[in-house]
Structure formats: C-alpha cells, structure tokens
Short mmCIF file of C-alpha atoms in Angstrom, two decimals:
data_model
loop_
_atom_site.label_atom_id
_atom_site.label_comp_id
_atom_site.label_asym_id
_atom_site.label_seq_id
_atom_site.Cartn_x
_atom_site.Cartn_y
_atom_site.Cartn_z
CA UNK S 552 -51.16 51.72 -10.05
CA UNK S 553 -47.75 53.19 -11.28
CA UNK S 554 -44.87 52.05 -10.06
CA UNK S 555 -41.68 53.46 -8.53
CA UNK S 556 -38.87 54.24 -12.21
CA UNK S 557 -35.79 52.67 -10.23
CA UNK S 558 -32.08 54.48 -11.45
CA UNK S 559 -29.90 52.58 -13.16
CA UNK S 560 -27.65 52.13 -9.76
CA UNK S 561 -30.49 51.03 -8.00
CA UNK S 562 -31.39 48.32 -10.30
CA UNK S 563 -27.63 46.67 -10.26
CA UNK S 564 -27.76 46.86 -6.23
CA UNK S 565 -31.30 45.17 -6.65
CA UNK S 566 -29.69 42.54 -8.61
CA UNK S 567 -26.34 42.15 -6.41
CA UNK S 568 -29.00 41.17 -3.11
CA UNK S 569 -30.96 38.95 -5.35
CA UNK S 570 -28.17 36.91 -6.31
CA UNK S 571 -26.85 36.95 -1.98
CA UNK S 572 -29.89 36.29 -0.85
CA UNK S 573 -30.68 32.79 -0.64
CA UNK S 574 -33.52 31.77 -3.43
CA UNK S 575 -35.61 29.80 -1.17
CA UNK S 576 -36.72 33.31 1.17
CA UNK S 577 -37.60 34.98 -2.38
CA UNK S 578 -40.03 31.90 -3.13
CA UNK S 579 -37.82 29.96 -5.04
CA UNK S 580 -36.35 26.78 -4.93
CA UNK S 581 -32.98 26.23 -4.38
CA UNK S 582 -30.62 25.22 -7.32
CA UNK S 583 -27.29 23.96 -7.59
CA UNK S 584 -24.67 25.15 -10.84
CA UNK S 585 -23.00 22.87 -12.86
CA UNK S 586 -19.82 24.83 -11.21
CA UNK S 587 -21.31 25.05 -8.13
CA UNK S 588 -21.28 21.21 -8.17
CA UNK S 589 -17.48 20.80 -9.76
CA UNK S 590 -16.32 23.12 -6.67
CA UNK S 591 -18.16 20.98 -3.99
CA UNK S 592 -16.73 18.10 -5.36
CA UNK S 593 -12.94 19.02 -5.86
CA UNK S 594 -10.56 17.42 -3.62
CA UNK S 595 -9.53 20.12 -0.56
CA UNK S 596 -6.28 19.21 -1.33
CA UNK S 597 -5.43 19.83 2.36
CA UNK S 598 -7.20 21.32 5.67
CA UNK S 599 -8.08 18.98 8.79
CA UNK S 600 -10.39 16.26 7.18
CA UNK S 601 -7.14 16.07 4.81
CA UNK S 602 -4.37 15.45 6.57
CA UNK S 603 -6.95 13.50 9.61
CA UNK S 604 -7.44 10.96 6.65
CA UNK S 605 -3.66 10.87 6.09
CA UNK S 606 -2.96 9.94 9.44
CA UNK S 607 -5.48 7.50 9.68
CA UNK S 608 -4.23 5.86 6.11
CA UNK S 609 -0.84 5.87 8.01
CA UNK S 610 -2.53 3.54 11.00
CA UNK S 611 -4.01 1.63 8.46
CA UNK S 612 -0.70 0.54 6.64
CA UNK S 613 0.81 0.23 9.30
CA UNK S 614 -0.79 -2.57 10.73
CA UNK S 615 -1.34 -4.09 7.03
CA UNK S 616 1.93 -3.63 4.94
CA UNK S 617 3.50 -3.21 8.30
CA UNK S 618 2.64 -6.72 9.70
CA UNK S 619 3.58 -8.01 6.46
CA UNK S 620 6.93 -6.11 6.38
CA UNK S 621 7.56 -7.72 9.13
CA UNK S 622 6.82 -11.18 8.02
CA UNK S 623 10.62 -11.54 7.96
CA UNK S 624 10.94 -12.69 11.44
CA UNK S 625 8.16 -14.93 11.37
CA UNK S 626 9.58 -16.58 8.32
CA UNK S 627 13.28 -16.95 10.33
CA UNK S 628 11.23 -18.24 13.90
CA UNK S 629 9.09 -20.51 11.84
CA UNK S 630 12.04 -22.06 9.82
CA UNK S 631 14.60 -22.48 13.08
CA UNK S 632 11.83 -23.14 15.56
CA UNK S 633 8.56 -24.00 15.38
CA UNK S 634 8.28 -25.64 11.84
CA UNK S 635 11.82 -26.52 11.62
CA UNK S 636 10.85 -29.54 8.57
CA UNK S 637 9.15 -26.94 6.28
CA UNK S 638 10.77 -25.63 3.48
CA UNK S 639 11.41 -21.89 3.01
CA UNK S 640 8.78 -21.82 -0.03
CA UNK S 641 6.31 -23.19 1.65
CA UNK S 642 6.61 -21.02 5.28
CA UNK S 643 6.76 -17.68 2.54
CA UNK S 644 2.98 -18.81 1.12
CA UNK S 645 1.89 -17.75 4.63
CA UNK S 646 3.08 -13.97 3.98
CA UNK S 647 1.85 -13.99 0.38
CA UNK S 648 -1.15 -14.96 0.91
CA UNK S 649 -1.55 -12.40 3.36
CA UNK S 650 0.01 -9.90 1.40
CA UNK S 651 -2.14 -10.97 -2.02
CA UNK S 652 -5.03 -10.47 -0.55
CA UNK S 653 -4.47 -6.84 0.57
CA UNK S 654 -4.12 -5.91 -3.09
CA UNK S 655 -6.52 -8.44 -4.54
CA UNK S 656 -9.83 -7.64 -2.36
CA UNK S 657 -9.74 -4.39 -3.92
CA UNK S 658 -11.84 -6.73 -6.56
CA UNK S 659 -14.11 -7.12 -3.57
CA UNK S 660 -14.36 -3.61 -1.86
CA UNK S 661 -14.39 -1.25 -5.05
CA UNK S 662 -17.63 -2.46 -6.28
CA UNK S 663 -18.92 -2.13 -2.76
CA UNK S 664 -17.57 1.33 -2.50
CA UNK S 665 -19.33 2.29 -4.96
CA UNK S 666 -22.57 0.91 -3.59
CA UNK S 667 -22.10 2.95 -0.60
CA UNK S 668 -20.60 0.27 1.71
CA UNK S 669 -17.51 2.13 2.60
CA UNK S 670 -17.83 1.95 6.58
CA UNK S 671 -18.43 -1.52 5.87
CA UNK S 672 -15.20 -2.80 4.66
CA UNK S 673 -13.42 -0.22 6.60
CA UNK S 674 -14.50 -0.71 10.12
CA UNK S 675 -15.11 -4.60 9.15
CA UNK S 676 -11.82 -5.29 7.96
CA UNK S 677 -9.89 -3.75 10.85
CA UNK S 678 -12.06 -5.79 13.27
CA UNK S 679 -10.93 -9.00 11.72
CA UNK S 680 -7.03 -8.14 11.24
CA UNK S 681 -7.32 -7.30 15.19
CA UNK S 682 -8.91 -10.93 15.90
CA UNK S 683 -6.89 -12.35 12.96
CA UNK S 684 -3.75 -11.62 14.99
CA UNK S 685 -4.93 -12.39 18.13
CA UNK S 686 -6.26 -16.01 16.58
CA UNK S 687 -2.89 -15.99 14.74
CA UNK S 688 -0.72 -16.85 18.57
CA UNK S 689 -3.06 -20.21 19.04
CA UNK S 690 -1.52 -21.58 15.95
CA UNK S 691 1.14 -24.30 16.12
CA UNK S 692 0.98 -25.82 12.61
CA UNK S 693 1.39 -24.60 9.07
CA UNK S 694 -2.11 -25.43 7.56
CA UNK S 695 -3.42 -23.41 10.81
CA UNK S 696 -0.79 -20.16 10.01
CA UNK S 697 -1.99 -20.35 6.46
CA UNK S 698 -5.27 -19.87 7.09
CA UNK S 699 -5.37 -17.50 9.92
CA UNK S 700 -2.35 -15.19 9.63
CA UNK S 701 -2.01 -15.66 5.68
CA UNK S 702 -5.55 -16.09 4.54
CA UNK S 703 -7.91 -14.50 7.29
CA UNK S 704 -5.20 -11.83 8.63
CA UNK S 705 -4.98 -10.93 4.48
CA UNK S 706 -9.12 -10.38 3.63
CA UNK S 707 -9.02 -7.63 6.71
CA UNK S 708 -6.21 -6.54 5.52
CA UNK S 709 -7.58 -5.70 2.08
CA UNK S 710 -11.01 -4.96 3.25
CA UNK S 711 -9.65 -2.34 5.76
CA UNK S 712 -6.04 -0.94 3.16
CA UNK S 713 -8.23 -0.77 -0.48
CA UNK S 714 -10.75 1.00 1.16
CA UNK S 715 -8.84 3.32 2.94
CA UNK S 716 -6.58 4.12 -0.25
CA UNK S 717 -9.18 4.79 -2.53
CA UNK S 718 -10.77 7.62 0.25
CA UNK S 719 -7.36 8.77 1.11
CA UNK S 720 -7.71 9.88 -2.70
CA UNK S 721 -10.64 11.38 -2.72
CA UNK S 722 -9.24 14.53 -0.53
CA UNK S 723 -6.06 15.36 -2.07
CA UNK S 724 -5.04 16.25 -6.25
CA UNK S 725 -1.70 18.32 -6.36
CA UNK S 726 -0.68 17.00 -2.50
CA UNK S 727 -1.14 12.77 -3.36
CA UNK S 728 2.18 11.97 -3.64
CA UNK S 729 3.36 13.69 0.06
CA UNK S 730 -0.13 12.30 1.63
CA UNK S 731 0.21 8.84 0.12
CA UNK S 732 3.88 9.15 0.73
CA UNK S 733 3.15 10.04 4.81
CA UNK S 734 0.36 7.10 4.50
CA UNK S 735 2.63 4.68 2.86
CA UNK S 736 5.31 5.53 5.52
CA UNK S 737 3.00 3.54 8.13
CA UNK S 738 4.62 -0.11 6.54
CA UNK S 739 7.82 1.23 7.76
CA UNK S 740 7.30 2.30 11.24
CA UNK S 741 5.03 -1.00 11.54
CA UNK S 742 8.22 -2.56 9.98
CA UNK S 743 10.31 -1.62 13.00
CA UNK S 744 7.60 -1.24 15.91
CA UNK S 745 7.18 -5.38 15.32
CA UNK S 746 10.40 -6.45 14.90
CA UNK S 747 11.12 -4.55 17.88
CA UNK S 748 8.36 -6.00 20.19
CA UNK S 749 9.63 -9.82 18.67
CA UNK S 750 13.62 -8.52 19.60
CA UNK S 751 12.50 -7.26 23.17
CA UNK S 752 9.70 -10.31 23.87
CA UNK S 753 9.80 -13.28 21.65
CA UNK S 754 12.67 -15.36 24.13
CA UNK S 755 11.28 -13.83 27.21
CA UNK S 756 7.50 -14.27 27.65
CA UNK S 757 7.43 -17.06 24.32
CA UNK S 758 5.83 -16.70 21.01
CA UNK S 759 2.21 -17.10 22.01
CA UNK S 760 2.30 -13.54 24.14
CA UNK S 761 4.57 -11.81 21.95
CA UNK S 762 1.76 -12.13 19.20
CA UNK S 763 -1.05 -11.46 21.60
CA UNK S 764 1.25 -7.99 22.34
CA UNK S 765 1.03 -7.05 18.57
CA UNK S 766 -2.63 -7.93 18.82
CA UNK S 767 -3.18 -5.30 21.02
CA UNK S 768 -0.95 -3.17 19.63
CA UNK S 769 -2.90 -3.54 16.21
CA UNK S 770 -6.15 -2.51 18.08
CA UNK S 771 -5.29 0.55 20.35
CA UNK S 772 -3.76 1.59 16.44
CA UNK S 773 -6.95 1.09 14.66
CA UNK S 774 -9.57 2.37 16.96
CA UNK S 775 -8.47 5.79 16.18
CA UNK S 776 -8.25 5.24 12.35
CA UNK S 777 -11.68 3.99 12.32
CA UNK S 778 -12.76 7.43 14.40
CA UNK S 779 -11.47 9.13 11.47
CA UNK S 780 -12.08 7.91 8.53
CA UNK S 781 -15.28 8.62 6.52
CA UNK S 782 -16.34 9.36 2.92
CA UNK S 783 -16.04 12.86 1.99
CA UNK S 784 -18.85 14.92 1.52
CA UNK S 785 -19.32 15.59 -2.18
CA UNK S 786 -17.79 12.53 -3.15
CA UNK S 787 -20.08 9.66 -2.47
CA UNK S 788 -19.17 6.78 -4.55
CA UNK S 789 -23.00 5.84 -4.63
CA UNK S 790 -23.62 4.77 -7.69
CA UNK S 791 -24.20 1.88 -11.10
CA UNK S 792 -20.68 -0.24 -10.98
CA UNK S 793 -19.48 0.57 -14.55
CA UNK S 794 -16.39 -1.70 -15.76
CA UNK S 795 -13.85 0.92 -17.56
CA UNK S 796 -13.12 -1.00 -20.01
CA UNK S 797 -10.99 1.80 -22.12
CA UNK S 798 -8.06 0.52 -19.69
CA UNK S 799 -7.93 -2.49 -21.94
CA UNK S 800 -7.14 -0.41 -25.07
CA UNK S 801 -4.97 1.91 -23.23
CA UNK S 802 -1.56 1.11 -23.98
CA UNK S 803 0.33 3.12 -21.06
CA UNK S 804 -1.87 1.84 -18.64
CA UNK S 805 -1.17 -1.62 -19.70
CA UNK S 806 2.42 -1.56 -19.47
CA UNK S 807 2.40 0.37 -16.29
CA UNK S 808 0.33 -2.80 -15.12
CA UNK S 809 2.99 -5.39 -16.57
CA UNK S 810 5.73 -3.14 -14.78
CA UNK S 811 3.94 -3.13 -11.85
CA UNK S 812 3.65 -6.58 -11.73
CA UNK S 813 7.07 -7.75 -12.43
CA UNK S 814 8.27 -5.61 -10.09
CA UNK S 815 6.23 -6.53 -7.01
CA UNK S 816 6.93 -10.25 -8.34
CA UNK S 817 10.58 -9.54 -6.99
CA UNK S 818 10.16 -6.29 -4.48
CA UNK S 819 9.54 -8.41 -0.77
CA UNK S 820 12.33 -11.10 -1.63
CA UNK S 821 14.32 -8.80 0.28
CA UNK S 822 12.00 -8.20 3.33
CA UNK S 823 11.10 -11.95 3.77
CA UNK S 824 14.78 -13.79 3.28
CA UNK S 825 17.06 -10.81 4.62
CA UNK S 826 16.62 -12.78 8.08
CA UNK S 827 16.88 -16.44 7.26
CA UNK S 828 19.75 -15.29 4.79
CA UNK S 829 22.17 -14.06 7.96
CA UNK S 830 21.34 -16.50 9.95
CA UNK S 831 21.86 -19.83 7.38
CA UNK S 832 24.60 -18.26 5.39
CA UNK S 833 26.39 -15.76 7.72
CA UNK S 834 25.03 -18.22 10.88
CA UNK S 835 24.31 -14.89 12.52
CA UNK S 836 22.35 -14.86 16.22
CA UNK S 837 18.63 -14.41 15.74
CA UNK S 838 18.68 -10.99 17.18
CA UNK S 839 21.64 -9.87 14.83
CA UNK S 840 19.20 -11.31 11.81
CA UNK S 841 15.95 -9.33 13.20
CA UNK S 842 17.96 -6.60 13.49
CA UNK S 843 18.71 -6.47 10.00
CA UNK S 844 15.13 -6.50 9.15
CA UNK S 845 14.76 -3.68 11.63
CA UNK S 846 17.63 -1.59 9.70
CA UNK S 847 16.11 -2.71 5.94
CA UNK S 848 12.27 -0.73 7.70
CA UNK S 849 14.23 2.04 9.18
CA UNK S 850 15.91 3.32 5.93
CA UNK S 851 12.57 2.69 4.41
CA UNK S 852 11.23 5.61 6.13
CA UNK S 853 12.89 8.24 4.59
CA UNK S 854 12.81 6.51 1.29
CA UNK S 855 8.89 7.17 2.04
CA UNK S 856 8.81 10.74 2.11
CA UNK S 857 11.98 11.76 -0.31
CA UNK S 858 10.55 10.49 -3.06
CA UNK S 859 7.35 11.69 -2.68
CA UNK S 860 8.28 15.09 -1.97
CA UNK S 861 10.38 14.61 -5.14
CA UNK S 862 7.37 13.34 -7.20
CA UNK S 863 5.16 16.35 -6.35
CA UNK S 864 7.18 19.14 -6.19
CA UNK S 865 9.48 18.18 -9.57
CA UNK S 866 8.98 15.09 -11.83
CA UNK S 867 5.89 13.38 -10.87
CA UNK S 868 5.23 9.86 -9.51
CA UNK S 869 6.32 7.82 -13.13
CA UNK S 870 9.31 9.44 -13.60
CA UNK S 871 9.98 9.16 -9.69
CA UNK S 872 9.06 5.12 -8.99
CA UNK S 873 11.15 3.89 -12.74
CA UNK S 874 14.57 4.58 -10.66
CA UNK S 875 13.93 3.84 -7.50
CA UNK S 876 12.74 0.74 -9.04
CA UNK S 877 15.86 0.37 -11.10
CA UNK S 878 18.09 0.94 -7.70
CA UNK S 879 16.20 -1.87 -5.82
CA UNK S 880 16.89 -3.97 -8.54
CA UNK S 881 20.90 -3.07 -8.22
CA UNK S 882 20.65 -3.89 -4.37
CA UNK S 883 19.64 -7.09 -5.00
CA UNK S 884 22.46 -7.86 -7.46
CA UNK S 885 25.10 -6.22 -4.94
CA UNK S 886 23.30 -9.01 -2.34
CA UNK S 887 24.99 -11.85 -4.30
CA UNK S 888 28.31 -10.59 -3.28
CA UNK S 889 27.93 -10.53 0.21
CA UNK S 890 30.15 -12.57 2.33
CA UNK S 891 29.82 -10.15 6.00
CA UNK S 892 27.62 -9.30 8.32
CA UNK S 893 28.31 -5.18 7.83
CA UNK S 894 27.94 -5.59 4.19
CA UNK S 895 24.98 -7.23 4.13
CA UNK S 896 23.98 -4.65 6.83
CA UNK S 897 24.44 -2.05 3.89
CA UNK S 898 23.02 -3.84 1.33
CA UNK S 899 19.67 -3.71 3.52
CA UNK S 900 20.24 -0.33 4.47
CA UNK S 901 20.29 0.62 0.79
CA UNK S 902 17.85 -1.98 -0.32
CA UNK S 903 15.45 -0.86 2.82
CA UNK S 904 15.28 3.05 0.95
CA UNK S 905 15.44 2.02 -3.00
CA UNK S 906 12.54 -0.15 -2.45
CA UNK S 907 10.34 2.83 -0.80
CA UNK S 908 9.77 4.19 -3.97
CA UNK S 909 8.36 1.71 -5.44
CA UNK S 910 5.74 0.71 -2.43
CA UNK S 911 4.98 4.77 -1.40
CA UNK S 912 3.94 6.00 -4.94
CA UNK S 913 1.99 2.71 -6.37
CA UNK S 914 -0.96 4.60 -5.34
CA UNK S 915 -0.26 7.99 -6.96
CA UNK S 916 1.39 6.52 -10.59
CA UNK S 917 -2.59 4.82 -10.51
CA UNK S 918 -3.96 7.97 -10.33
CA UNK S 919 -1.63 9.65 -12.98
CA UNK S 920 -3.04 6.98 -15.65
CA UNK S 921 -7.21 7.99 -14.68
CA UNK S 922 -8.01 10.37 -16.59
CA UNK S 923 -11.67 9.92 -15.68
CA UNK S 924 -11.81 10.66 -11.92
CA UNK S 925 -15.05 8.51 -11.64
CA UNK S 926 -12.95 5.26 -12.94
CA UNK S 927 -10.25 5.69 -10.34
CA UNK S 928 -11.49 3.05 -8.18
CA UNK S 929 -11.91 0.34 -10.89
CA UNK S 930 -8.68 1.30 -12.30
CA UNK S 931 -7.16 0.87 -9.13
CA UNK S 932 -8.58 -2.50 -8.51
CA UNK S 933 -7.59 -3.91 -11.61
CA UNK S 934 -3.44 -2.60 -10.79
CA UNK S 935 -3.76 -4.32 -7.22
CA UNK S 936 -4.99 -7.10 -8.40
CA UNK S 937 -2.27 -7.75 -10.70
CA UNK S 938 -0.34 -6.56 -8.11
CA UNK S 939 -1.64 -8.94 -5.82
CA UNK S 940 -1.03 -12.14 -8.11
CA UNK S 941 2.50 -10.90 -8.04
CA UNK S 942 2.89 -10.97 -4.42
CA UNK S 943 1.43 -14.14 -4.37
CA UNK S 944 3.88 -15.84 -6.03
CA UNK S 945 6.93 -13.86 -5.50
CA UNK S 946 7.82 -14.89 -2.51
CA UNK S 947 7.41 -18.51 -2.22
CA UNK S 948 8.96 -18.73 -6.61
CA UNK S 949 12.18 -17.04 -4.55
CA UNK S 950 12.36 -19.69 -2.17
CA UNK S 951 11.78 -22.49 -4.53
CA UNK S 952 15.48 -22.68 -5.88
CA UNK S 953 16.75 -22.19 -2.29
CA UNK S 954 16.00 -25.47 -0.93
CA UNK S 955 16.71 -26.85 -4.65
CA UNK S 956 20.52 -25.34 -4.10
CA UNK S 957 20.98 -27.09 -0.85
CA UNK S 958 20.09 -23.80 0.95
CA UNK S 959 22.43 -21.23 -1.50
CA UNK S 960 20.09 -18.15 -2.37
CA UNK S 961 22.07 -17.08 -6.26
CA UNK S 962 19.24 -18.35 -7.96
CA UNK S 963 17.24 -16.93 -5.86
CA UNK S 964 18.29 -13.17 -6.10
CA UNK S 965 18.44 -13.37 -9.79
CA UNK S 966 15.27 -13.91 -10.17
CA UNK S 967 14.40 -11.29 -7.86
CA UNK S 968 16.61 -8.68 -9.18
CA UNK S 969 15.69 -9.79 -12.72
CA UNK S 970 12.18 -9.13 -11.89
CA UNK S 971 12.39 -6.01 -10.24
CA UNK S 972 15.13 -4.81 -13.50
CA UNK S 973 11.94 -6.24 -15.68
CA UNK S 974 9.60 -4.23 -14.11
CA UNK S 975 11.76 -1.45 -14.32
CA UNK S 976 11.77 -1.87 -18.20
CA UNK S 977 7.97 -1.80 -18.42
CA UNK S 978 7.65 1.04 -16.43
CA UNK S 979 10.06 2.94 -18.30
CA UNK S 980 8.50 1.71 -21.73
CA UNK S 981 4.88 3.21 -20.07
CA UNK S 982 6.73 6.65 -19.63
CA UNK S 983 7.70 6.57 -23.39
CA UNK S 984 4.26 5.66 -24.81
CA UNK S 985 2.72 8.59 -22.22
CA UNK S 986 5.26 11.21 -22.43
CA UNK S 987 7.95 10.41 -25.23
CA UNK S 988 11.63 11.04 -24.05
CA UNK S 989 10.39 15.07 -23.58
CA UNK S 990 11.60 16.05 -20.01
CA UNK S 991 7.67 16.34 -18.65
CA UNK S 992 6.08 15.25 -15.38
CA UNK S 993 4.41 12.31 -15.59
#
C-alpha cells in the first residue's frame, strides 16, 4: 500500500507537533534532557516560594541570633541580680554556648540534610527553642541557665538556623546577598523586640513572666516559619554524604575560614558587655544600659540591608564584609575612650551598623568560595563550625581580664578589637589569593 509523499512544509509542521506533543500519548516514554534537568534545578532566584522562604529565614533568626543578640541584658540582670557572686566570664559561657551551637550543629544537620531529614531538624529544632525558653524562666542557678538557655536553647537553635540557611540558598543565585541580607536582618529586630519586652516587663511582672512572654513570643513567630519552609522541588539534598575534601587544599577558602574565625572570636564582645559596661563603669540605671543594647540592634538593621544591597548590585559579598569588618574593629578601639553616657551611646550606634556586615553576608561570602553547588552544604558546615568554636570562646576570653583588672574592660577591648582587626587581615589576604588586587567582584 503506497503511502501519502508529504511536502517539505508538511514534514517540518509534522516534526514541530511531535516535539509539543507530550511523548507518552505517541507511545513513548517520557524522558528528561540533561538541560531539561539543569533548568529544573536552577535556583528561581525570586517569585513567591522565594521571597516566602526569606521571610521565614527572617523568623528563624530572629528568634536564634535574635535571642542571642539579646543576651546582653541577661548577662547585666544575671550579674546585678540574680547571680550577683558570678564572674562576668563565667555568666557569658551561658550565651556562647548557646550561640556555638547554632553554628556548630551544622556538623549535625548537613549530613542529615542530605539524607532527606530536612523537616526534621527544621520543625524539631524550633519546637525545642520554644520549650527551651519557656524551661529557661524556672531556672534560678547558673549550672541550670547553662544547660537550658545555653546548651538546650543552642541545639534548637542550630537544628532549626543551619537548616533553614542552607534551603534559604537553594532558591536564590544573583539575589543571596539582599535575601540573606532581609533573613539576617531578623537578629536585629529580635535584638530590639526582647530588649524591649525586658525594658517594659522585667521590674513589673518579675523575671520568671517576662521570659515566659518571649516564650510565647518565640512560638506565635515560628509557627508560621515552619508553614513555610520546605525543600525545593528540584533540589532534594537526597543523597551519599561525600566529605569535600578539596576545601583542605584550597587556599582562599582556608583563609576566609581563619578570617572568619578571628573575627567572630571578637564580633559579640560588643553585644554582650555594652550593658554591664554602662552600668559598672558609667553606673548608668538598668534601663539607660538596656537601652543601649536596644540602640547597638536598631542601627544594626540598616547595616543589614546596605551592605547587602551593596554586595549584589556592585562589589560582591568579600569585598563588602573585609570593611565592615575593619570598621567594627575601629568601634571597638574608639570604646576605650569613652568616659559618657552619649559617647558610648555613639560608639554603639556605630558599632551596632559596622558589625552588620560581618553577621548579614557570612552566609553569601560561603557561597562565593563553592564552586561545586552540590558541596555547599559541607562547605558551609565546616565555616560554622569554626565559626562556632569562635563564639564559644569569645565571649567568656573577653571577660576573663575584666574581673582580673578589678572590673576595668582595656584588656578586654583589645583583644576584641585585635581580633576582629585579625580577622580583617585574613579576610583581606583571602581576597588577594582569589582575586589579586584587580578591582573584581568577589
């Protein structure tokens, strides 16, 4: 039986509704392109799901970096009132425990990440920062603050914050520095909504409500986070756990590690003592001392977003966290000099927006130095954790030579300024090794 001679037009329209109409109606199974695949999986870079996942990394921080942020007061209440024989150092290993372990179980939650237990840690470590906090107003002694709101309030902390971070990722490329920037942002309005609540509550319904408030506060904030967040389609970390070990021969990457952690070794000196500072040195009222904690938060808002705005629209995230870095550093040094209450009211101001750099674009300066998408997770867990071991020690090594100089804080702020001006260097010396001295964006 002869069949019908088609004309060469009606052969190319033949082969136009072949290729629209969907394989498995011709008989077919259906097949997926290499660059089929490499679309699916490309970050939106924007769109609802996007900027959803933004807000919801913004309700995450801020009840992680926020509470810690606000660790200030706590350290000032717990020194004047209820632990009024314990040294400075040892009343700051409360908030660096806490604040080590929501860098340091990244360890922990990449791995399971990658095994597919993402809702896991998420929705698991939000529940236990919400009882964490609540267990946190039943304590009365140190060894019981250490472990509840340092060690237990920390693992949901990290559980809940590495998890989030490394998702938050995972739906933006050219947009990471504004969306971990808006994110990032949530330690500074959880800096001031806390504060605020201690200010307005702490001397009228006692210390025991006041943290049973932020308890609440923490949960109505974190239901709708957990709502939101999800993995994205397309970019299921399912998979073997592979080590990257290439980071160890990668010499940026190293010293962007070292920089990193000498300068989170020094960076929440400033949030913790700015209180106790006013009220030993300038014997300032307790609400004039919380209030400079509030101010430090508040200029750390716009330090957020300026810088991030800044890092994607110009210069990149490197080039944008080695000053601010460098400026924190100077804030500290202008500290020593303080003798006033509106000086040192500036100096937080100033100290408050320099140090915003650093702790919005972390995130996106890890991401600069994976090259491999697929690593990002393990790369990032190996930066927090060394950024965790800083935190851990920071604090209390800055408090150390306070009560050894009879309650003066010089020794004190040069070592946190020198750290921060160390980290600085590192940083710096990572941009040289990347990029040379050529005016690039890194």
């Amino acid at each position: 039986m002869g069949g019908r001679v088609l004309s060469t037009k009606q052969a190319a329209e033949l082969a136009r509704l072949q290729d629209i109409i969907p394989k498995t109606l011709l008989g077919h199974p259906p097949t997926f392109s290499k660059e089929l695949a490499t679309t699916y999986t490309e970050p939106p870079d924007g769109g609802f799901m996007a900027w959803a996942h933004t807000v919801a990394g913004h309700l995450i921080i801020f009840n992680a970096q926020g509470l810690n942020m606000s660790f200030g007061l706590f350290q000032a209440y717990y020194r004047n009132v209820m632990l009024p024989d314990t040294s400075p150092a040892q009343i700051a290993w409360i908030g660096s425990f806490q604040i080590f372990l929501l860098f340091f179980m990244s360890i922990v939650v990449s791995p399971l990440m990658d095994k597919g237990y993402f809702q896991v840690c998420f929705n698991g470590g939000s529940a236990l920062v919400a009882l964490a906090v609540l267990t946190t107003s039943f304590c009365t002694q140190w060894w019981q603050l250490l472990l509840v709101q340092g060690i237990m309030t920390g693992v949901g902390m990290g559980l809940a914050f590495a998890s989030g971070s490394i998702i938050l990722m995972t739906y933006f490329s050219k947009r990471i520095g504004l969306a971990t920037g808006i994110a990032g942002a949530g330690s500074s309005t959880g800096g001031i909504v806390y504060p605020l609540m201690a200010e307005k509550l702490l001397f009228r319904i006692g210390y025991a409500w006041t943290v049973r408030a932020m308890a609440l506060v923490v949960l109505l904030t974190l239901i709708p986070a957990n709502i939101i967040a999800r993995e994205r389609p397309g970019h299921s970390g399912r998979g073997k756990i592979t080590m990257d070990w290439s980071a160890l021969r990668d010499i940026p990457f190293l010293l962007m590690v070292t920089g990193m952690f000498f300068a989170y070794w020094g960076i929440y000196f400033g949030f913790y003592y700015i209180a106790t500072f006013g009220q030993s040195i300038l014997h300032l009222s307790s609400t004039s001392s919380i209030n400079l904690l509030i101010a430090m938060n508040a200029a750390n808002l716009p330090g957020r977003f300026l810088p991030a705005l800044i890092s994607d629209a110009c210069i990149g995230p490197l080039n944008t966290i080695i000053p601010s870095t460098f400026l924190a550093a100077m804030q500290i040094f202008f500290w020593v000099g303080v003798s006033s209450h509106s000086a040192l009211l500036v100096v937080a101001c100033l100290y408050g927006f320099s140090a915003a750099g650093l702790q919005s674009l972390y995130s996106a300066t890890i991401y600069s130095f994976s090259p491999d998408p697929s690593k990002v997770g393990v790369r990032m867990a190996m930066v927090f954790a060394a950024i965790g071991l800083a935190c851990l020690t920071g604090a209390p090594i800055g408090g150390a030579p306070i009560q050894r100089d009879n309650g003066g804080y010089l020794y004190a702020q040069f070592f946190a300024g020198g750290s921060l001006a160390l980290g600085a260097g590192f940083l710096l010396a990572a941009r040289v090794c990347k990029g040379g001295w050529l005016p690039i964006r890194v």
